[in-house]
Amino acid sequence: MEQLKEQRVHSVFEKISDQYDFMNNVISFQRHKSWRKDTMKQMAVKEGSMALDVCCGTGDWSIALAEAVGKKGHVKGLDFSQNMLEVGKKKVESLNMENVELIHGNAMELPFEDNTFDYVTIGFGLRNVPDYLQVVKEMSRVTKPGGKVVCLETSQPTTPVVRPLFRFYFSVIMPVLGKLLAKSYNEYSWLQESAGEFLNRNELKSLFEEAGLTRVMVKPYTFGTAAMHMGIKQT
């Protein structure tokens, strides 16, 4: 089952890479930018740090991290979709950023030594991996003691009015938008499935703690349709 999910997700992102940024803006009503901006504020990234952006996609969070760590710091962005990475690399080249490197790899087995990074992030990618806990454990493994592991992801709204609207939007509206705007109905049907099946805020907090992270901070956004989870690796 894990391999089937991994293959399906890989196929989806290889196909939608050219339209991904545009569709992300449409689907989230551009809110994903403000969510990430606030998450970065909560992270309080220090200049000169080492950061890893897991499931980096087209590189927006990797680039934001590179700006925050400055020229003395370094960022690696990792994704298993080569097509998504190609889009991201064009952005990095256009910005002449020498402190960020986008590489091909699998979130389930991060190709880095233990205790390498000060910050390890994953944005809207955890719901697409075969094993949530395995990926968070891997993120924690490569984080330095005292470093931060951060996830920004769609979540399950708890408000009675918002929850059915959220499900209707993701299950009906989003695939139609995918068909009309990106000619990708099946791919956006998959994305709504992954969002609908994903953990709620408390479940993801418990998963962070199970992975050994402490002082887990949770912050919901936009009626709970998205949330930030941030944990500290024990020293």
CSV table of C-alpha atoms in Angstrom, one decimal:
chain,number,residue,atom,x,y,z
A,1,MET,CA,0.0,0.0,0.0
A,2,GLU,CA,2.8,2.4,0.9
A,3,GLN,CA,4.5,1.8,-2.5
A,4,LEU,CA,1.2,2.3,-4.3
A,5,LYS,CA,0.6,5.7,-2.6
A,6,GLU,CA,4.2,6.8,-3.3
A,7,GLN,CA,3.9,5.9,-6.9
A,8,ARG,CA,0.5,7.7,-7.2
A,9,VAL,CA,1.7,10.8,-5.5
A,10,HIS,CA,4.9,10.9,-7.7
A,11,SER,CA,2.7,10.6,-10.8
A,12,VAL,CA,0.4,13.4,-9.6
A,13,PHE,CA,3.2,15.9,-9.0
A,14,GLU,CA,5.1,15.1,-12.1
A,15,LYS,CA,2.0,15.9,-14.1
A,16,ILE,CA,0.9,19.1,-12.4
A,17,SER,CA,4.3,20.7,-11.8
A,18,ASP,CA,3.9,23.5,-14.5
A,19,GLN,CA,0.5,24.5,-13.0
A,20,TYR,CA,1.2,23.9,-9.4
A,21,ASP,CA,2.1,27.4,-8.2
A,22,PHE,CA,-0.9,28.9,-10.1
A,23,MET,CA,-3.3,26.3,-8.8
A,24,ASN,CA,-2.0,26.6,-5.2
A,25,ASN,CA,-2.8,30.3,-5.3
A,26,VAL,CA,-6.3,29.7,-6.6
A,27,ILE,CA,-7.2,26.8,-4.3
A,28,SER,CA,-6.0,28.5,-1.1
A,29,PHE,CA,-7.1,32.0,-2.2
A,30,GLN,CA,-3.4,33.0,-1.8
A,31,ARG,CA,-3.7,32.3,1.9
A,32,HIS,CA,-0.8,29.8,1.9
A,33,LYS,CA,1.6,32.7,1.5
A,34,SER,CA,0.4,34.4,4.7
A,35,TRP,CA,0.3,31.1,6.6
A,36,ARG,CA,3.9,30.5,5.6
A,37,LYS,CA,4.9,34.0,6.5
A,38,ASP,CA,3.4,33.7,10.0
A,39,THR,CA,5.0,30.3,10.4
A,40,MET,CA,8.4,31.8,9.6
A,41,LYS,CA,7.7,34.4,12.2
A,42,GLN,CA,7.0,31.8,14.8
A,43,MET,CA,10.2,29.9,13.8
A,44,ALA,CA,12.4,33.0,14.4
A,45,VAL,CA,15.1,31.7,12.0
A,46,LYS,CA,18.6,32.9,12.9
A,47,GLU,CA,21.1,34.1,10.3
A,48,GLY,CA,23.8,31.6,9.5
A,49,SER,CA,21.7,28.6,10.2
A,50,MET,CA,21.4,25.3,8.3
A,51,ALA,CA,17.9,24.4,7.1
A,52,LEU,CA,16.2,21.6,5.3
A,53,ASP,CA,12.9,21.9,3.4
A,54,VAL,CA,11.4,18.4,3.0
A,55,CYS,CA,8.9,17.9,0.1
A,56,CYS,CA,10.0,21.3,-1.1
A,57,GLY,CA,8.0,21.1,-4.4
A,58,THR,CA,8.7,24.2,-6.5
A,59,GLY,CA,10.9,25.7,-3.8
A,60,ASP,CA,8.9,28.7,-2.3
A,61,TRP,CA,9.6,27.8,1.3
A,62,SER,CA,13.2,26.8,0.5
A,63,ILE,CA,13.7,30.3,-0.9
A,64,ALA,CA,12.1,32.0,2.0
A,65,LEU,CA,14.3,30.0,4.4
A,66,ALA,CA,17.4,31.0,2.3
A,67,GLU,CA,16.5,34.6,2.6
A,68,ALA,CA,16.1,34.2,6.4
A,69,VAL,CA,19.4,32.4,7.0
A,70,GLY,CA,21.3,34.8,4.8
A,71,LYS,CA,24.5,34.3,2.9
A,72,LYS,CA,26.3,32.7,5.8
A,73,GLY,CA,23.6,30.1,6.1
A,74,HIS,CA,22.6,27.3,3.8
A,75,VAL,CA,19.3,25.6,2.8
A,76,LYS,CA,18.6,22.3,1.1
A,77,GLY,CA,15.3,21.6,-0.5
A,78,LEU,CA,14.4,18.0,-1.1
A,79,ASP,CA,11.6,16.5,-3.3
A,80,PHE,CA,11.0,13.3,-5.1
A,81,SER,CA,9.4,14.9,-8.1
A,82,GLN,CA,12.0,15.9,-10.6
A,83,ASN,CA,9.6,18.1,-12.6
A,84,MET,CA,8.6,20.1,-9.5
A,85,LEU,CA,12.3,20.5,-8.7
A,86,GLU,CA,13.0,21.8,-12.2
A,87,VAL,CA,10.4,24.6,-11.6
A,88,GLY,CA,12.0,25.4,-8.3
A,89,LYS,CA,15.6,25.5,-9.7
A,90,LYS,CA,14.5,28.1,-12.3
A,91,LYS,CA,13.2,30.3,-9.5
A,92,VAL,CA,16.5,29.9,-7.6
A,93,GLU,CA,18.5,30.7,-10.7
A,94,SER,CA,16.4,33.8,-11.5
A,95,LEU,CA,17.1,35.1,-8.0
A,96,ASN,CA,20.8,34.3,-8.1
A,97,MET,CA,20.6,32.6,-4.8
A,98,GLU,CA,23.8,30.7,-4.0
A,99,ASN,CA,22.8,29.5,-0.5
A,100,VAL,CA,20.0,27.2,-1.5
A,101,GLU,CA,20.3,23.8,-3.2
A,102,LEU,CA,17.3,21.8,-4.5
A,103,ILE,CA,18.0,18.0,-4.6
A,104,HIS,CA,16.1,14.9,-5.6
A,105,GLY,CA,15.3,12.5,-2.7
A,106,ASN,CA,12.8,10.7,-0.6
A,107,ALA,CA,11.3,12.1,2.6
A,108,MET,CA,11.0,8.5,4.0
A,109,GLU,CA,14.8,8.1,3.9
A,110,LEU,CA,16.5,11.5,4.2
A,111,PRO,CA,20.0,11.4,2.7
A,112,PHE,CA,21.6,13.4,5.5
A,113,GLU,CA,23.6,12.6,8.7
A,114,ASP,CA,22.1,12.8,12.1
A,115,ASN,CA,22.0,16.3,13.8
A,116,THR,CA,22.7,18.3,10.6
A,117,PHE,CA,20.1,21.1,10.5
A,118,ASP,CA,18.9,23.8,12.8
A,119,TYR,CA,15.5,23.9,11.1
A,120,VAL,CA,13.7,21.2,9.2
A,121,THR,CA,10.4,22.1,7.5
A,122,ILE,CA,7.7,20.4,5.5
A,123,GLY,CA,4.9,22.4,3.8
A,124,PHE,CA,1.8,20.8,2.4
A,125,GLY,CA,3.7,17.6,1.8
A,126,LEU,CA,3.2,15.4,4.9
A,127,ARG,CA,-0.3,14.4,3.9
A,128,ASN,CA,1.1,12.9,0.7
A,129,VAL,CA,3.8,10.6,2.2
A,130,PRO,CA,3.1,6.9,2.8
A,131,ASP,CA,4.0,7.0,6.5
A,132,TYR,CA,3.5,10.3,8.5
A,133,LEU,CA,5.4,9.1,11.6
A,134,GLN,CA,8.4,7.8,9.6
A,135,VAL,CA,8.8,11.1,7.9
A,136,VAL,CA,8.6,13.1,11.1
A,137,LYS,CA,11.1,10.8,12.7
A,138,GLU,CA,13.4,11.3,9.8
A,139,MET,CA,13.0,15.0,10.1
A,140,SER,CA,13.8,14.8,13.8
A,141,ARG,CA,16.8,12.6,13.2
A,142,VAL,CA,18.5,15.1,10.9
A,143,THR,CA,17.7,18.0,13.2
A,144,LYS,CA,20.4,19.2,15.7
A,145,PRO,CA,19.6,18.9,19.4
A,146,GLY,CA,17.6,22.0,20.3
A,147,GLY,CA,16.6,22.5,16.6
A,148,LYS,CA,13.1,22.9,15.3
A,149,VAL,CA,10.9,20.6,13.2
A,150,VAL,CA,8.0,22.4,11.6
A,151,CYS,CA,5.0,21.3,9.5
A,152,LEU,CA,2.6,23.6,7.8
A,153,GLU,CA,-0.3,21.6,6.4
A,154,THR,CA,-4.0,21.4,5.6
A,155,SER,CA,-6.0,20.4,8.7
A,156,GLN,CA,-9.5,19.3,9.7
A,157,PRO,CA,-11.7,22.2,10.8
A,158,THR,CA,-13.5,21.6,14.1
A,159,THR,CA,-16.2,24.3,13.7
A,160,PRO,CA,-19.6,22.6,12.8
A,161,VAL,CA,-20.3,25.2,10.1
A,162,VAL,CA,-16.9,25.2,8.5
A,163,ARG,CA,-16.2,21.5,8.5
A,164,PRO,CA,-18.9,20.5,5.9
A,165,LEU,CA,-18.0,23.5,3.8
A,166,PHE,CA,-14.3,22.5,3.9
A,167,ARG,CA,-15.2,19.0,2.8
A,168,PHE,CA,-17.5,20.2,0.0
A,169,TYR,CA,-14.8,22.5,-1.3
A,170,PHE,CA,-12.1,19.9,-1.4
A,171,SER,CA,-14.2,17.0,-2.7
A,172,VAL,CA,-16.2,18.9,-5.3
A,173,ILE,CA,-14.9,22.4,-6.1
A,174,MET,CA,-11.2,21.7,-6.1
A,175,PRO,CA,-11.2,18.8,-8.6
A,176,VAL,CA,-13.5,20.9,-10.9
A,177,LEU,CA,-11.0,23.8,-10.7
A,178,GLY,CA,-8.2,21.4,-11.5
A,179,LYS,CA,-10.1,20.3,-14.6
A,180,LEU,CA,-11.0,23.8,-15.8
A,181,LEU,CA,-7.8,25.6,-15.0
A,182,ALA,CA,-5.1,22.9,-15.2
A,183,LYS,CA,-6.7,20.1,-17.2
A,184,SER,CA,-6.0,17.8,-14.3
A,185,TYR,CA,-9.2,16.5,-12.7
A,186,ASN,CA,-7.9,13.2,-11.5
A,187,GLU,CA,-4.7,14.7,-10.0
A,188,TYR,CA,-6.7,17.3,-8.0
A,189,SER,CA,-9.2,14.6,-7.0
A,190,TRP,CA,-6.2,12.9,-5.4
A,191,LEU,CA,-5.1,16.0,-3.6
A,192,GLN,CA,-8.6,16.4,-2.0
A,193,GLU,CA,-8.5,12.8,-0.9
A,194,SER,CA,-5.2,13.3,0.8
A,195,ALA,CA,-6.4,16.4,2.6
A,196,GLY,CA,-9.6,14.8,3.6
A,197,GLU,CA,-7.9,11.8,5.1
A,198,PHE,CA,-5.2,13.7,6.9
A,199,LEU,CA,-4.8,14.0,10.7
A,200,ASN,CA,-6.5,16.6,12.8
A,201,ARG,CA,-4.5,19.1,14.8
A,202,ASN,CA,-4.4,17.0,18.0
A,203,GLU,CA,-3.5,13.8,16.2
A,204,LEU,CA,-0.6,15.5,14.5
A,205,LYS,CA,0.6,17.0,17.7
A,206,SER,CA,0.5,13.5,19.3
A,207,LEU,CA,2.5,12.2,16.3
A,208,PHE,CA,5.1,14.9,16.8
A,209,GLU,CA,5.4,13.8,20.4
A,210,GLU,CA,5.6,10.2,19.4
A,211,ALA,CA,8.6,11.1,17.2
A,212,GLY,CA,10.3,12.4,20.3
A,213,LEU,CA,9.7,16.1,19.8
A,214,THR,CA,9.0,18.3,22.8
A,215,ARG,CA,7.2,21.6,23.5
A,216,VAL,CA,5.0,21.1,20.4
A,217,MET,CA,3.3,24.3,19.4
A,218,VAL,CA,0.2,24.2,17.3
A,219,LYS,CA,-1.3,27.2,15.5
A,220,PRO,CA,-4.4,26.9,13.3
A,221,TYR,CA,-5.1,29.2,10.4
A,222,THR,CA,-8.2,30.3,8.5
A,223,PHE,CA,-10.9,28.6,10.6
A,224,GLY,CA,-8.7,25.6,11.1
A,225,THR,CA,-8.4,24.7,7.4
A,226,ALA,CA,-4.6,24.7,7.9
A,227,ALA,CA,-2.2,24.5,10.9
A,228,MET,CA,1.4,24.9,11.9
A,229,HIS,CA,3.0,22.3,14.2
A,230,MET,CA,6.4,23.1,15.6
A,231,GLY,CA,8.4,20.8,17.9
A,232,ILE,CA,11.9,21.0,19.5
A,233,LYS,CA,14.4,18.2,19.3
A,234,GLN,CA,15.5,17.2,22.7
A,235,THR,CA,19.0,18.2,23.7
